[in-house]
XYZ file of C-alpha atoms in Angstrom:
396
model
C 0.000 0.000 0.000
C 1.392 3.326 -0.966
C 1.413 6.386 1.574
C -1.282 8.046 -0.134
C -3.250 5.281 0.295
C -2.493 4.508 3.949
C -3.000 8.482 4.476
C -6.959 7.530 3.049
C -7.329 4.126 4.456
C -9.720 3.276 7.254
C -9.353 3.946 10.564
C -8.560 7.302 9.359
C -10.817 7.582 6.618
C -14.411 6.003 7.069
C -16.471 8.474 5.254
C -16.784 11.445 2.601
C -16.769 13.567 5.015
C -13.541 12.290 6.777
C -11.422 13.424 3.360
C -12.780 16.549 3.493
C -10.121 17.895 6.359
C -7.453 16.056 4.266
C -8.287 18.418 1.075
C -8.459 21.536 3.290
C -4.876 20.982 4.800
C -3.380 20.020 1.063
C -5.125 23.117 -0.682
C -4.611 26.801 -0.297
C -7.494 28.220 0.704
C -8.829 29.307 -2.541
C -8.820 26.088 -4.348
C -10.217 24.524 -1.410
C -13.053 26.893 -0.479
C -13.408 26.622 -4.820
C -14.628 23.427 -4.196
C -15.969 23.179 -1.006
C -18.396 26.830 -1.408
C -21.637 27.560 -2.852
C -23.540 30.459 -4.057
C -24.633 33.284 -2.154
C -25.676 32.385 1.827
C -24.666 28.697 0.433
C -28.550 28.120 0.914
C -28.859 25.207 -1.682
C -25.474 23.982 -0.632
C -26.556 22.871 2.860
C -29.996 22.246 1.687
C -28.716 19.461 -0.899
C -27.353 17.503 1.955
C -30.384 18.566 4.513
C -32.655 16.688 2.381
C -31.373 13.011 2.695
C -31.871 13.181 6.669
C -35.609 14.197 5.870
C -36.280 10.959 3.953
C -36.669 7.988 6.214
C -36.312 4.157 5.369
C -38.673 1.570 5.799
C -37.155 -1.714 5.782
C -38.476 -4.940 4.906
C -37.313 -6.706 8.405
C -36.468 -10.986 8.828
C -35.061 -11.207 5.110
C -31.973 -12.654 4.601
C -29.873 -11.592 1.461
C -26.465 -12.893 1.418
C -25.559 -10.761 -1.827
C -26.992 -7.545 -3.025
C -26.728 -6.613 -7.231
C -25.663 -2.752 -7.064
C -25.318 -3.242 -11.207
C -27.452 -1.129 -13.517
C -27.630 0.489 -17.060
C -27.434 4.110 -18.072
C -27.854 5.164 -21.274
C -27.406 1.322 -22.497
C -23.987 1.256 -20.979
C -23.759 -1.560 -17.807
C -22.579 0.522 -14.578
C -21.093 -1.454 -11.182
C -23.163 0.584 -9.198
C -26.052 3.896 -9.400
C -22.969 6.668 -8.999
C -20.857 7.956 -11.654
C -18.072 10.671 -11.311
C -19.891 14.217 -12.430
C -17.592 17.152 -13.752
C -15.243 19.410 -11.799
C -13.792 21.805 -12.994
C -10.586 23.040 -12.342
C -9.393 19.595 -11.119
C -5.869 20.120 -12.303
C -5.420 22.518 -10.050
C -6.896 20.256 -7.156
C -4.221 17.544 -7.991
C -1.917 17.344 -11.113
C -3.373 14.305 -12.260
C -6.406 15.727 -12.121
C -9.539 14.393 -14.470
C -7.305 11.724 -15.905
C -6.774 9.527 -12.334
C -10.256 10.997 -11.501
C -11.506 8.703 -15.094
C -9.346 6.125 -14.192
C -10.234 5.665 -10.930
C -14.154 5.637 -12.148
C -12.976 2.780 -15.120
C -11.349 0.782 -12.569
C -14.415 0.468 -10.044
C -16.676 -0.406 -13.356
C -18.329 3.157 -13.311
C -18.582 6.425 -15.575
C -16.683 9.534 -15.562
C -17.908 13.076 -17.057
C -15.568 15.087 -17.953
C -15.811 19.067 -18.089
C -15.447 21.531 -20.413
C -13.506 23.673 -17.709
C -10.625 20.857 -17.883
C -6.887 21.369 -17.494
C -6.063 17.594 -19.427
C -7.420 17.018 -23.036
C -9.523 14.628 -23.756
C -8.025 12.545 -25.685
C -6.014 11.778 -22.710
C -8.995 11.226 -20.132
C -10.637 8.998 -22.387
C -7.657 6.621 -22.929
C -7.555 6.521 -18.680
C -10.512 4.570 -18.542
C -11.649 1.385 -19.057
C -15.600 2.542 -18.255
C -17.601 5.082 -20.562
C -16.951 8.330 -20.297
C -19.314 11.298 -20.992
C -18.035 15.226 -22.279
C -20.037 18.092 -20.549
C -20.391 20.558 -22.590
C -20.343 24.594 -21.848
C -20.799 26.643 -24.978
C -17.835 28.882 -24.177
C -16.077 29.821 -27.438
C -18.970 30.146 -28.971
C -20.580 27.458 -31.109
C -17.493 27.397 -33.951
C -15.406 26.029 -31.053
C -18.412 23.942 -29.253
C -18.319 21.778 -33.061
C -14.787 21.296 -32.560
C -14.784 19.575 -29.175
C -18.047 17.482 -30.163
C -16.192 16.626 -32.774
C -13.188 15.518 -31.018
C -15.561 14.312 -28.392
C -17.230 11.418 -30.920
C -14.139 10.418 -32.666
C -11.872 10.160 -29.148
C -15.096 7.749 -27.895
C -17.246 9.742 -25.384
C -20.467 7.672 -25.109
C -22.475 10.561 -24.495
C -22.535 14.782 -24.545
C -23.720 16.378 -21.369
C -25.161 19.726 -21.733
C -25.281 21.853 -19.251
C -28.210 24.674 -18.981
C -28.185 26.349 -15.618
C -24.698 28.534 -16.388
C -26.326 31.765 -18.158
C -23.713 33.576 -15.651
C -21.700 32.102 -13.107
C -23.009 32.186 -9.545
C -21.682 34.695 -7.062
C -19.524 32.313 -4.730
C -18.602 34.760 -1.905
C -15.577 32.511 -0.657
C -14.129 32.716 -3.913
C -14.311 37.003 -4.071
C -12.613 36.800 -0.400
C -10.250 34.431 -1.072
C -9.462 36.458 -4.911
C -9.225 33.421 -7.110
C -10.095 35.385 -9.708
C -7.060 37.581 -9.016
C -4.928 34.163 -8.378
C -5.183 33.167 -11.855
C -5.330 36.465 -13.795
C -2.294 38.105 -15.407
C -1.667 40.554 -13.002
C 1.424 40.179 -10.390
C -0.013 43.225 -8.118
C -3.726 42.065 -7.867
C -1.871 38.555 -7.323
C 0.352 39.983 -3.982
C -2.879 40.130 -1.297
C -4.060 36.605 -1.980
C -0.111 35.158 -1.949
C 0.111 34.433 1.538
C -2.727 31.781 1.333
C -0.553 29.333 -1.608
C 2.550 30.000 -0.233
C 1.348 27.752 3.147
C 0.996 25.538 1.443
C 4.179 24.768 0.056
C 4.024 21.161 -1.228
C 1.004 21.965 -3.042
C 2.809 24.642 -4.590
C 5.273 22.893 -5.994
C 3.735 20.345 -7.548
C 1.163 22.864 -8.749
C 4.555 24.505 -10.365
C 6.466 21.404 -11.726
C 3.147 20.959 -13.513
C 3.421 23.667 -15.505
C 1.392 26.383 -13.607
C -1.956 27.646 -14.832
C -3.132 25.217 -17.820
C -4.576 27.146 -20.526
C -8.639 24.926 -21.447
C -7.443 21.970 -24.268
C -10.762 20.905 -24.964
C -11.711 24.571 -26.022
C -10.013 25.886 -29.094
C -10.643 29.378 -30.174
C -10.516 29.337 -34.069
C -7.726 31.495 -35.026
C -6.280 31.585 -31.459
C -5.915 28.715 -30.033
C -6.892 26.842 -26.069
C -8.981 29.754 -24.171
C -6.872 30.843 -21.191
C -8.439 29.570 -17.748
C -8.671 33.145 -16.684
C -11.099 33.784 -20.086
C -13.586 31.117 -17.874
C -16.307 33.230 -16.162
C -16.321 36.064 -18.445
C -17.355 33.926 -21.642
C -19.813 31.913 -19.419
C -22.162 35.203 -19.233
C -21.838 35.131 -23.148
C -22.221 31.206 -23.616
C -26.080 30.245 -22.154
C -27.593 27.613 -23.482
C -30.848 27.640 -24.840
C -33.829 25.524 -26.278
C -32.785 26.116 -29.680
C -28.813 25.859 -28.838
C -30.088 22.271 -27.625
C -31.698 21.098 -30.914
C -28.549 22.430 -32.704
C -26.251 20.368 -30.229
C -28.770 17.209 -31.078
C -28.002 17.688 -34.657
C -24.296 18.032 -34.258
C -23.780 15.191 -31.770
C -24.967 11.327 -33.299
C -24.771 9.756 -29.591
C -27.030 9.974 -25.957
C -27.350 13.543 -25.136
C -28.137 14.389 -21.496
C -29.713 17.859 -20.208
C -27.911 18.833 -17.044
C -29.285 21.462 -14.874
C -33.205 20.432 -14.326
C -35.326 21.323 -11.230
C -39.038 21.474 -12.792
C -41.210 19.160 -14.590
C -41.690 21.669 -17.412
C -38.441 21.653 -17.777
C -37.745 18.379 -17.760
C -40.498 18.118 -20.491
C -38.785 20.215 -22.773
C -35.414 18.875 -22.311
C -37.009 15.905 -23.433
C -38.558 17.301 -26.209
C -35.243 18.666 -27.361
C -34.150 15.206 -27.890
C -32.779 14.317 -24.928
C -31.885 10.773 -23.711
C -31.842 11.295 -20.100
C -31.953 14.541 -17.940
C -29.945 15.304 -14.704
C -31.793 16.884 -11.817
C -29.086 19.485 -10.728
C -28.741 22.632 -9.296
C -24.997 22.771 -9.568
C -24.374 22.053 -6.347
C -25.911 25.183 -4.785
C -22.976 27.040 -6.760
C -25.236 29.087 -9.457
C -29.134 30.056 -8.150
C -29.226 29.950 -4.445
C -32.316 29.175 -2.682
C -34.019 27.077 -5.717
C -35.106 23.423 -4.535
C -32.733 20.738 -2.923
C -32.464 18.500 -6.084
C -33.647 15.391 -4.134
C -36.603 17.315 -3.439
C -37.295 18.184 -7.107
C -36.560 14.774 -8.190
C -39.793 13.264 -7.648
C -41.879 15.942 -9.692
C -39.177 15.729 -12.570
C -39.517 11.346 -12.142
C -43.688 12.310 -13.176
C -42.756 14.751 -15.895
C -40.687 12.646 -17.646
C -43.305 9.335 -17.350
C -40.637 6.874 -18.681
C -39.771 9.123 -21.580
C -36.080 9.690 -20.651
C -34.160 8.603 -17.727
C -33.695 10.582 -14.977
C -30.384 11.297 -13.362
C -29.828 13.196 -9.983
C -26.205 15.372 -8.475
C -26.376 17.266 -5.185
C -25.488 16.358 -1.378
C -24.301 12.460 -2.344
C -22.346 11.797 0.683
C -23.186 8.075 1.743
C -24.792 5.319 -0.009
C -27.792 5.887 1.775
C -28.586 8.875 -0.532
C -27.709 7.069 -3.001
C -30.176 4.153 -2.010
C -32.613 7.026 -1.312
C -32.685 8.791 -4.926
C -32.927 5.100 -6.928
C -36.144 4.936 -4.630
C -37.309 8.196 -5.541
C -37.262 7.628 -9.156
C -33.321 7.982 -10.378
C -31.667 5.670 -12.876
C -28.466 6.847 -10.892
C -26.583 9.744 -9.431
C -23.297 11.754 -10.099
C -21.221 12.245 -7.219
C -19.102 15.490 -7.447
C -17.582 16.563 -4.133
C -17.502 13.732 -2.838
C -14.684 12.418 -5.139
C -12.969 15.970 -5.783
C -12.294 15.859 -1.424
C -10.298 12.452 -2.307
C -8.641 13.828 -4.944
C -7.533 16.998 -3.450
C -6.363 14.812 -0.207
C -4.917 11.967 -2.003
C -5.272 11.527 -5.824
C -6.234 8.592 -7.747
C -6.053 6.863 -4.240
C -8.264 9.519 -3.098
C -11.219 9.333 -5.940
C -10.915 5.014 -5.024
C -11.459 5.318 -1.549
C -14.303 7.802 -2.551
C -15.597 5.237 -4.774
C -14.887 2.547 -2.399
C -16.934 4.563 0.421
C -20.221 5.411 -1.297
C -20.263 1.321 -3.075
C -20.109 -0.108 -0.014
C -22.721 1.912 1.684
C -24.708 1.485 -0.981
C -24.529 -2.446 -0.439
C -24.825 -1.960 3.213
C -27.906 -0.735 2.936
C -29.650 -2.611 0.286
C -29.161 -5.690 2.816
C -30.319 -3.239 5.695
C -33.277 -2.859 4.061
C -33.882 -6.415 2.949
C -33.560 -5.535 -0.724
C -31.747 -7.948 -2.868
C -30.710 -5.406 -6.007
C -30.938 -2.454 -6.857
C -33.360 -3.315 -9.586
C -35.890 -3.490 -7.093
C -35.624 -0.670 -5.226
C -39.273 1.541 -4.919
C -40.606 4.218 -2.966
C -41.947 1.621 -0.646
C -38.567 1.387 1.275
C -39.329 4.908 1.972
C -41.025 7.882 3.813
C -41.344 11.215 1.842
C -42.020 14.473 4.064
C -45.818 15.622 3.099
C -44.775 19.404 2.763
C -42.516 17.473 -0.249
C -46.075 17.265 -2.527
C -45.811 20.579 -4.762
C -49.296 19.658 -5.782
């Protein structure tokens, strides 16, 4: 066992929430409070994880089951277990390796890995890291000229499906992230750099490795026609000018032969559209609490989007995945499966590839705990009989 994964290996670590000290000691403030923050009063953020404790199981009680299935399909492609990895951006900067270990950690546990626009590695390289599908979320920054490119890329490197994310007409106002002046961090500037130094020079070994790897990557997987990969820095200004709309969906269908997902749904009419659109599954997201704050905990919308939808499309769901409880808890609410964001991006911050395993590692086995917890032989079979919804949940 290496030291990274003794420094992630129970006793120490037992759950998500145990890597998320190890991240915050390994990552200058900025990057960590990056990852860690939401938008606003961080509202949603809490609220995403609040929502779990309100759902209650009800288990089916003297039932023996010796083994538990946790396989399932999504999109036609055969998954271990309900979780796949969901994008983060800026994961270079968490840890070198960044979305490439993060894939290959998801191939190697029999899972899926989405990969973001807003990546530091190309991806060319994350796809040949894993042995499991692996989807391409798609921002339109660049504009659409550049957009064709990486779907382009996208299909002939092998993604299995295009993500498209619609809840980024601007980017969120994360207070941490004005305090702690990331935006200063990795602009051009040495001056509006000096206030925010102290923060990335604690943390020296970070530093350094963020330095032998070449300092701020420019975006690979966005290439400006005539210029070249979009500087990081270029990020939240061409966001505001890069929204995605119903008719920017329909184009994306046309351009893009495979599954096409909708990320970013929290209504039914929504949902309906996204559907309409052409899309093979949607994803019941509020990006983490980082963009709207105070809009609906996602497992809380999940059940109106599961009606909307009627079978149509299948439904995915991202937001507050800590345990395999939740994860348990969202199948039985209607979801296919679920992306998992932080909790994998605390392991890799803390540890790396070992980091994203033990992630994976956490949330499968909970999820197998409780299937035999609740008497429930596969995941197949989960319902919304194994649980209790609050009343104040019916919108109706």
């Amino acid at each position: 066992m290496s030291k990274l994964s003794r420094a992630v290996a129970s006793p120490r670590v037992v759950n998500i929430e145990d890597l998320r000290p190890l991240a915050r000691r390994r990552l200058p403030r900025a990057v960590f409070d990056y990852l860690d923050g939401g938008a606003d009063g961080e509202v949603t953020l809490a609220e995403n994880c609040n929502a779990f404790k309100e759902v209650t199981f009800r288990p089916h009680q003297a039932v023996t089951v010796p083994a538990c299935d946790l396989r399932t399909r999504v999109l036609g492609f055969d998954l271990s277990f309900p979780a796949m990895l969901a994008p983060v951006g800026y994961s270079r900067i968490m840890h070198p390796g960044g979305e490439v270990v993060a894939a290959r950690a998801a191939g190697a546990a029999g899972t899926a890995y989405i990969l973001s626009t807003i990546s530091g590695h190309s991806m060319e390289d994350v796809r040949a890291a894993s042995s499991g599908p692996v989807f391409y979320q798609l921002y339109l920054v660049g504009g659409r000229e550049a957009a064709e490119g990486s779907i382009a890329r996208a299909r002939v490197a092998g993604f299995s499906a295009l993500v498209a994310t619609i809840d980024t007409s601007i980017a969120g106002q994360r207070e941490r992230d004005i305090r702690n002046g990331i935006k200063e961090l990795l602009g051009g500037s040495l001056w509006a750099k000096v206030p925010f130094l102290p923060q990335v020079l604690s943390r020296p070994a970070w530093l350094i490795r963020f330095l032998l790897d070449g300092g701020i990557p420019a975006l690979p997987n966005v290439i400006i026609p005539g210029k070249g990969p979009m500087p990081l820095i270029d990020v939240a200004a061409a966001l505001a000018q890069a929204n995605v709309t119903w008719q920017d969906l329909r184009w994306i269908r046309e351009c893009w032969p495979g599954p096409l997902v909708v990320k970013g749904v929290l209504t039914g009419d929504d949902a309906r559209r996204a559907v309409d659109a052409g899309a093979a599954a949607v994803v019941v997201s509020n990006h983490g609490g980082r963009q709207l704050d105070c809009v609906s905990a996602t497992l809380r919308a999940l059940p109106e989007v599961v009606a909307a939808v009627n079978g149509r499309a299948e439904v995915l769901m991202d937001g507050g995945i800590r345990r395999g409880s939740d994860i348990v808890k969202a199948i039985c609410l209607g979801a296919s499966a679920v992306l998992c964001g932080r909790a994998y991006a605390y392991g890799l911050s803390a540890a790396g590839e070992a980091g994203v395993t033990r992630a994976i590692e956490i949330l499968r086995s909970g999820v197998e705990r409780t299937l035999k917890l609740l008497g429930c032989a596969s995941i197949s079979a989960l319902d919304s009989s194994y649980v209790s919804v609050p009343r104040s949940w019916d919108n109706s």
